[in-house]
Coordinates of C-alpha atoms in Angstrom, one line a residue:
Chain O
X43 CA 0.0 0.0 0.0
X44 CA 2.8 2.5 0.8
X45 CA 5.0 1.4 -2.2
X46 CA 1.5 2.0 -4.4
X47 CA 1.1 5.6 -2.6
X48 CA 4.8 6.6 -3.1
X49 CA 4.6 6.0 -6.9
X50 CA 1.0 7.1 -7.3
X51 CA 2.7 10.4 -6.1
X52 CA 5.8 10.8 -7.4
X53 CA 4.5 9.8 -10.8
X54 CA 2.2 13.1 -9.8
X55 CA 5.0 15.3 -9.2
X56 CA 7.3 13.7 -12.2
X57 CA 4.5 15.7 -14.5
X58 CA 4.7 19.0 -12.7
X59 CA 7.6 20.1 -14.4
X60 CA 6.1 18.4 -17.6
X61 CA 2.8 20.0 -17.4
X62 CA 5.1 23.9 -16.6
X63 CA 6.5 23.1 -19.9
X64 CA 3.7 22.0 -21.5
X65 CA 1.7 25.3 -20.6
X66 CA 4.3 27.6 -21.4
X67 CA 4.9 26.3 -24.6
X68 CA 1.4 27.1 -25.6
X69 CA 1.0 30.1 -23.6
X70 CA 4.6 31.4 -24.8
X71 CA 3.5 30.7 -28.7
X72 CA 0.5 32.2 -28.6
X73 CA 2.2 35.7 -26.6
X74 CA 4.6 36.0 -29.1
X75 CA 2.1 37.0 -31.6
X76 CA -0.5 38.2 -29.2
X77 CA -2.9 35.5 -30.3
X78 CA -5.5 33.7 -28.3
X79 CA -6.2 30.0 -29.4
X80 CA -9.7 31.2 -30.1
X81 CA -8.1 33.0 -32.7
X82 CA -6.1 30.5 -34.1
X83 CA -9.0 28.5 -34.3
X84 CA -11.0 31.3 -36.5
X85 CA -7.6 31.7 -38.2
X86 CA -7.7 27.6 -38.9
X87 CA -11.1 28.1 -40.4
X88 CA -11.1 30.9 -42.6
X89 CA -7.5 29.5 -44.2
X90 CA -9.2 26.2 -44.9
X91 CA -12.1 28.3 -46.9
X92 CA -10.3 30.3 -48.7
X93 CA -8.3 26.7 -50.1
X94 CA -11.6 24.6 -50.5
X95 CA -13.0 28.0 -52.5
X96 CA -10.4 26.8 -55.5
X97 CA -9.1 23.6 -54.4
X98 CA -10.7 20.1 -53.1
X99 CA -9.5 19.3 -50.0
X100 CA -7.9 15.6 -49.5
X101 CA -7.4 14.4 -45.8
X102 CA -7.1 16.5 -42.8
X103 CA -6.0 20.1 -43.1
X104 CA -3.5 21.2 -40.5
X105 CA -2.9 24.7 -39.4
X106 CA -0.9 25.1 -36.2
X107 CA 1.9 27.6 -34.8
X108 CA 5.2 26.2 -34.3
X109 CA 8.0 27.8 -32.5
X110 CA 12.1 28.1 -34.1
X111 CA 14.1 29.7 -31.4
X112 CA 12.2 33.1 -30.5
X113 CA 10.7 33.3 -34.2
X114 CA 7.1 31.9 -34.5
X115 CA 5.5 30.2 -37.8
X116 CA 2.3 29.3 -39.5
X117 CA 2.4 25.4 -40.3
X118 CA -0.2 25.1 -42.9
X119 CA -0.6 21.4 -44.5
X120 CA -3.4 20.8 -46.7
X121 CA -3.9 18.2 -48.6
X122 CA -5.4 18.8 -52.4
X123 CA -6.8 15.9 -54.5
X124 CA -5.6 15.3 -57.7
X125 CA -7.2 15.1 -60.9
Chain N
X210 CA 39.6 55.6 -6.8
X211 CA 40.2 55.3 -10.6
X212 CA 38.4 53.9 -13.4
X213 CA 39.8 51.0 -14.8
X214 CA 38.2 50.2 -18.4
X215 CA 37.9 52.5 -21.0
X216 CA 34.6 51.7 -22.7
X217 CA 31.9 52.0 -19.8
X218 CA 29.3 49.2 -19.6
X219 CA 25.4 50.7 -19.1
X220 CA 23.3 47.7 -18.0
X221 CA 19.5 47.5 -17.1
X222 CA 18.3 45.0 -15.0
X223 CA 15.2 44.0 -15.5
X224 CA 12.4 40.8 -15.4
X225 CA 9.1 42.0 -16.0
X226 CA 7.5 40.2 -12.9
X227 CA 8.5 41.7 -9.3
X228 CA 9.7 40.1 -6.7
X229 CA 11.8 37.9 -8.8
X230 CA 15.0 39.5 -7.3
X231 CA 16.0 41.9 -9.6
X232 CA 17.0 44.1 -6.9
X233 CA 19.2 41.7 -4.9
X234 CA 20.9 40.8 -8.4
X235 CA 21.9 44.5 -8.7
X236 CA 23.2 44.9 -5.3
X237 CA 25.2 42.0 -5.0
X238 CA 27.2 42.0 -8.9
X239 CA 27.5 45.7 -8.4
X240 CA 28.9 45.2 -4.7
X241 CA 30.8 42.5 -6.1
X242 CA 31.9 44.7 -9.1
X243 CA 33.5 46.6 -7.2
X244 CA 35.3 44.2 -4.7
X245 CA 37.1 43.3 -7.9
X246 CA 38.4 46.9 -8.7
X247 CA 35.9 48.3 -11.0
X248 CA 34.4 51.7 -10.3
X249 CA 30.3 50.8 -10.2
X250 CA 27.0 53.0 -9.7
X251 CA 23.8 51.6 -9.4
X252 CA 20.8 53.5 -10.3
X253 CA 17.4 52.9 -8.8
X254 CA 14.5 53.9 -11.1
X255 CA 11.7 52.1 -9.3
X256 CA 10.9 55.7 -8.1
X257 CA 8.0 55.8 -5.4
X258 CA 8.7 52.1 -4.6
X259 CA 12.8 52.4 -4.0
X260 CA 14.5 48.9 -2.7
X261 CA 18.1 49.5 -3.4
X262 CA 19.3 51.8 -0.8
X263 CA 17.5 49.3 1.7
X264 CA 19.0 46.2 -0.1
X265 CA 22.5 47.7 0.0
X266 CA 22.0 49.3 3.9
X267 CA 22.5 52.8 2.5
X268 CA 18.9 53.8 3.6
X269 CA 20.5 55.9 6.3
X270 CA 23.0 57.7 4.3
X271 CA 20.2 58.7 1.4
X272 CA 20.3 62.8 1.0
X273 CA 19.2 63.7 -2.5
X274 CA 17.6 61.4 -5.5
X275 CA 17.8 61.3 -9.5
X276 CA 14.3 63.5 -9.7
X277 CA 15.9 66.4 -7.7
X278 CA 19.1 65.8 -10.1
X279 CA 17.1 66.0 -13.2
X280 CA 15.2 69.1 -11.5
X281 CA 18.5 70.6 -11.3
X282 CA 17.7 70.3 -7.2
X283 CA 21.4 68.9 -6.8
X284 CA 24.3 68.0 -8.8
X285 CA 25.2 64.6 -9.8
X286 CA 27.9 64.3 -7.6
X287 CA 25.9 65.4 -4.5
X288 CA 23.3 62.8 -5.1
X289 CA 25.5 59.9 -5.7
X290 CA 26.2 57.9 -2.1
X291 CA 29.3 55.7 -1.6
X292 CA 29.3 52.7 0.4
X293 CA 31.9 52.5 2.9
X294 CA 32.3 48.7 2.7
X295 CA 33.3 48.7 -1.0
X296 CA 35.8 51.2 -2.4
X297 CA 34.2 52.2 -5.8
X298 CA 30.7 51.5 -4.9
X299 CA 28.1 54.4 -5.4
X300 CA 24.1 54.5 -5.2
X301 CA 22.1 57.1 -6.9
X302 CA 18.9 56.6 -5.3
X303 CA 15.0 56.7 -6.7
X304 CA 12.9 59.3 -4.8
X305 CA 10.3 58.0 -2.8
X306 CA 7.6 60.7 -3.1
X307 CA 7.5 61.0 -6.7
X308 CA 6.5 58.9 -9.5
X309 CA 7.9 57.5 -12.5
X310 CA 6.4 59.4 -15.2
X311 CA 8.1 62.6 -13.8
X312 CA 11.0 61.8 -15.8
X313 CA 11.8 60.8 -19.2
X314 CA 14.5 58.3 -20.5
X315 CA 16.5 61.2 -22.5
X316 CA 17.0 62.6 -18.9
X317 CA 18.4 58.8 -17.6
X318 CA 20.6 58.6 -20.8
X319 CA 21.6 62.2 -19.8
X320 CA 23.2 61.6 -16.7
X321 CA 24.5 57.5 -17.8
X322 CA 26.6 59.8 -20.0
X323 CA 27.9 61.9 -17.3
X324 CA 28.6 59.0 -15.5
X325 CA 30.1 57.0 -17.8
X326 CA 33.3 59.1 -17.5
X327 CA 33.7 58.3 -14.0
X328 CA 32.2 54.7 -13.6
X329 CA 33.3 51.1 -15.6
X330 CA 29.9 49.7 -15.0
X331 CA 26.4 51.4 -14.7
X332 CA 23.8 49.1 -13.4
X333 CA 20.5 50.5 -13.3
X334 CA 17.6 48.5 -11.6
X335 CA 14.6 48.3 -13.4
X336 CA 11.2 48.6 -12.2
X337 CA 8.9 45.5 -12.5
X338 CA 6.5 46.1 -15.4
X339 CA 6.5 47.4 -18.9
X340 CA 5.4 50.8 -18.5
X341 CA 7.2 54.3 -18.3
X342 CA 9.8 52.9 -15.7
X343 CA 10.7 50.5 -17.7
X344 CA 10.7 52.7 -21.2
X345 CA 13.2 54.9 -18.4
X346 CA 15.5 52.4 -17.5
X347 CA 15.9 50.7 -20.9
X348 CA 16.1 54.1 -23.1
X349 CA 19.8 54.8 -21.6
X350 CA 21.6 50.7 -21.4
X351 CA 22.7 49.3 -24.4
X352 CA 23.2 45.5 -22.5
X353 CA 20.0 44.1 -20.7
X354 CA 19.9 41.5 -17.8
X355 CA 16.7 39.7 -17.5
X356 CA 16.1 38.5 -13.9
X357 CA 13.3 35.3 -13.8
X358 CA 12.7 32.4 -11.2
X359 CA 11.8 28.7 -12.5
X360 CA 8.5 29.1 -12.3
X361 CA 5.6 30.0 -15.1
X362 CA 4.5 33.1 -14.3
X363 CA 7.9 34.9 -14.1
X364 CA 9.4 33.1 -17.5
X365 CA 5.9 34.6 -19.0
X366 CA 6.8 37.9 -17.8
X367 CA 10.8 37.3 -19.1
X368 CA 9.5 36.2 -22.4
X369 CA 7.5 39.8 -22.7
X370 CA 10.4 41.8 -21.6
X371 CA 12.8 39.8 -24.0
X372 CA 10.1 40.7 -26.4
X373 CA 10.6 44.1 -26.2
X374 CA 14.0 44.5 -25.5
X375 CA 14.4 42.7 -28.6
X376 CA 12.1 45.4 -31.0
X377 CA 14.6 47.9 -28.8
X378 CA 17.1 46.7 -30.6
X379 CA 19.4 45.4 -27.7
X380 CA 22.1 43.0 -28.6
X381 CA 22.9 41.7 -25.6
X382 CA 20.0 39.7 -23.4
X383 CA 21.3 37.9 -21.0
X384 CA 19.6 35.6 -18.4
X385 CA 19.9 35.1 -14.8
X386 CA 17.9 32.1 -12.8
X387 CA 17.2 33.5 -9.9
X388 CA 16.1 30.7 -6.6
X389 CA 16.6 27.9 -8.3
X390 CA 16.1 24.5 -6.1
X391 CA 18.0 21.3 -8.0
X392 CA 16.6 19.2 -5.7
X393 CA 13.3 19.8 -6.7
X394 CA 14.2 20.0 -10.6
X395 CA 15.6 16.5 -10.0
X396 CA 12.3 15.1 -8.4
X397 CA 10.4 17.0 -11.2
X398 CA 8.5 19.8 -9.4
X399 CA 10.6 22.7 -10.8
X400 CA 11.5 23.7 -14.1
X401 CA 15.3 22.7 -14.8
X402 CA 17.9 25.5 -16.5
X403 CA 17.8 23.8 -20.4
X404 CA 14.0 24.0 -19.9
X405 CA 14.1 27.8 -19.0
X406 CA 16.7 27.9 -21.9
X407 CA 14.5 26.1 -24.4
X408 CA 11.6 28.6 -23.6
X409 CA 13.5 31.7 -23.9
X410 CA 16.1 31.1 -26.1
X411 CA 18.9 33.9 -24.7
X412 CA 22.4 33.1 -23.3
X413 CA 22.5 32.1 -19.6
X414 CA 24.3 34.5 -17.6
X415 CA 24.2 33.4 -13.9
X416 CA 22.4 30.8 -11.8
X417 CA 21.5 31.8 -8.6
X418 CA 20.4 29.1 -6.1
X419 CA 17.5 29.1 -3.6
X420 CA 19.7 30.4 -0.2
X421 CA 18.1 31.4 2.7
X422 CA 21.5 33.5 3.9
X423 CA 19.9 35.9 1.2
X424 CA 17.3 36.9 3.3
X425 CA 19.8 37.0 6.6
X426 CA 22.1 39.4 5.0
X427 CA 19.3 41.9 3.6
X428 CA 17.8 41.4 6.9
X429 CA 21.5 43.1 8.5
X430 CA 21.5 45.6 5.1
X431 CA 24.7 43.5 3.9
X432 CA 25.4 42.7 0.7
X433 CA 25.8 38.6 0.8
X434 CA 29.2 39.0 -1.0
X435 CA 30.2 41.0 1.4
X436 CA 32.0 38.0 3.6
X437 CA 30.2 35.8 2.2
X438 CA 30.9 31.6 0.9
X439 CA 26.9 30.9 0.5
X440 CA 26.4 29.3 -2.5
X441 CA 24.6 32.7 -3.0
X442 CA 27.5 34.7 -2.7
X443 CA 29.6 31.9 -5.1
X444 CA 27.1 33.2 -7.7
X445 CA 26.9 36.3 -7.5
X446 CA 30.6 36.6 -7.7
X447 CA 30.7 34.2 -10.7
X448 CA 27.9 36.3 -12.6
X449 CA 30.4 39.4 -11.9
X450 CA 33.3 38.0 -13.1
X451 CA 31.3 36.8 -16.5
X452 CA 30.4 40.5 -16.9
X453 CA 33.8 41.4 -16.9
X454 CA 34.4 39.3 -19.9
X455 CA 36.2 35.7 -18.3
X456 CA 34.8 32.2 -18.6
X457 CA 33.7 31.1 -15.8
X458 CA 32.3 27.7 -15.5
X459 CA 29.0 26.6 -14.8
X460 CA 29.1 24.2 -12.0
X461 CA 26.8 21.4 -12.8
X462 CA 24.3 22.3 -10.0
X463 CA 24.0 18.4 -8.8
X464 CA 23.1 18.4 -4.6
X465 CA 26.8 16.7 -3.9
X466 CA 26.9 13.2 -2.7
X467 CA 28.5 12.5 1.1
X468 CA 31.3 10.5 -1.4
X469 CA 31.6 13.8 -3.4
X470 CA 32.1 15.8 -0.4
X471 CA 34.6 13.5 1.2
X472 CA 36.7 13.5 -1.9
X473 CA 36.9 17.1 -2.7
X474 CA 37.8 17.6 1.3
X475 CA 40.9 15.0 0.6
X476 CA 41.7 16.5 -2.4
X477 CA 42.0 20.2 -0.5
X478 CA 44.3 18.1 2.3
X479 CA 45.8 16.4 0.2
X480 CA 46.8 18.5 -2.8
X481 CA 48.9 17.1 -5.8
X482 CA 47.1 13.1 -5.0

């Protein structure tokens, strides 16, 4: 019971530091261009119209923000179907 | 005392969050500083919330303050304070009663330029936040020192000020980790140095461990470098001599072992083995 409660716990406190990084990545990407992820989502969206207005979409589109040192990026993968 | 470099070094130091230990930083590389021969002046701009001369146990000693420089009030000279403890140490002090928009960074670069001719380093210590006292201590520095602590709300606020010291053109950012705890890094409550590196992506400067003989020595208004062999003091020292422009080595920041211990004790006794 106490080995269970010991590793219960420090498997807890293993993902504190995880879960730090984990939020300030997000929180630090979307700073950096003073972006909420409500906006990236409307962002996500419109992008994806503007494509499907000339294009037919294949697959999953992908729009996310990606990080290279202190410079931030728009990922945009969308797949078009061939003819 | 003389001056001993002939290019002067302006530095702001600055992290966005308070209570990070900007202040501390500033006292104790300046104090340090100037242990090691260089003539130093630190500026407080946190006007109407002043730390320094408290930090530094000048509080006493205080007469006149930047705003009654600037208001012609003073000279330069007359406002400056040296500490007794450390030849080529001076304070120009914040006033208390005033507030920070009653001056303007052309009037801070003003007198970092008179100053320059007398000082090697000019460290000024930034007020917490990005508003006029921050535009004020910034305007006159042309190196930046961003003070944080492992923890996510004060790496938000460094990743701001980096921001903007970045569109302020500065070159030089460098970072100092400020109570940092390995053995809680080690158990995984704490974020470690590459992770604070990874997220802010500027050169380390200094790492500053958690040391409660911080809080003794601000308690008696003595710098911790002062007599000091905390592991506080170590720092402090090391961050000063890096500013100066010599390697020094990161130690790894492990807790040491008993074994460790026990070795590095025979290898003092025993020298040459």
């Amino acid at each position: 019971m106490f080995d269970f409660l010991k590793r219960v716990l420090t498997n807890d406190s293993a993902s504190s530091r995880r879960r730090a990084n984990e939020r300030l990545r997000l929180v630090l990407t979307h700073d950096r261009i003073g972006a909420s992820s409500q906006l990236m989502e409307t962002l996500k969206e419109e992008i994806i119209q503007v494509i499907a207005r000339h294009f037919e979409i294949d697959g999953t589109p992908e729009v996310t923000l990606i990080r290279e040192g202190r410079r931030s990026a728009l990922d945009i993968n969308i797949p078009l179907k061939g003819r | 005392m003389e001056k001993k470099t002939a290019e002067s070094q302006v530095i702001v130091v600055t992290s966005g969050k308070g209570g990070v230990g900007k202040t501390t930083t500033v006292a104790n590389v300046s104090a340090s500083l100037s242990k090691m021969g260089y003539k130093t002046v630190v500026i407080d701009l946190d006007i109407g919330l002043k730390k320094l001369d408290l930090i530094l146990g000048l509080e006493n000693r205080v007469i006149y303050d930047i705003v009654q420089v600037i208001e012609g009030e003073c000279t330069l000279r007359q406002a400056l304070v040296k500490d007794k403890r450390f030849p080529g140490l001076y304070l120009l002090p914040a006033a208390q009663t005033r507030n920070k928009d009653e001056i303007t960074p052309e009037q801070v670069k003003k007198i970092c330029e008179h100053l320059k001719s007398d000082f090697d380093f000019i460290l000024i210590d930034c007020p917490a936040g990005i508003e006029q006292g921050f535009r004020n201590a910034v305007g006159a520095a042309d190196k930046a020192i961003v003070v944080t602590n492992p923890e996510i709300s004060a790496v938000r606020d460094a990743d701001r000020i980096i921001g903007l010291l970045e569109s302020a053109q500065f070159k030089e950012i460098k970072l100092i980790i400020n109570r940092y705890q390995t053995n809680m890094v080690k158990k995984g409550d704490m974020l470690s140095i590459d992770d604070l590196l990874e997220h802010l992506c500027i050169d380390l400067l200094g790492v500053v461990p958690e040391d409660s003989n911080v809080i003794i020595s601000t308690n008696k208004g003595e710098p911790i470098v002062l007599n000091g062999h905390s592991k506080a003091a170590i720092s402090f020292n090391n961050i000063a001599l890096r500013l100066t422009g010599k390697e020094v080595e990161f130690p790894s920041f492990e807790e040491e072992s008993l074994w460790n211990k026990l070795k590095s004790l025979g290898r003092n006794i025993f020298p040459g083995k």
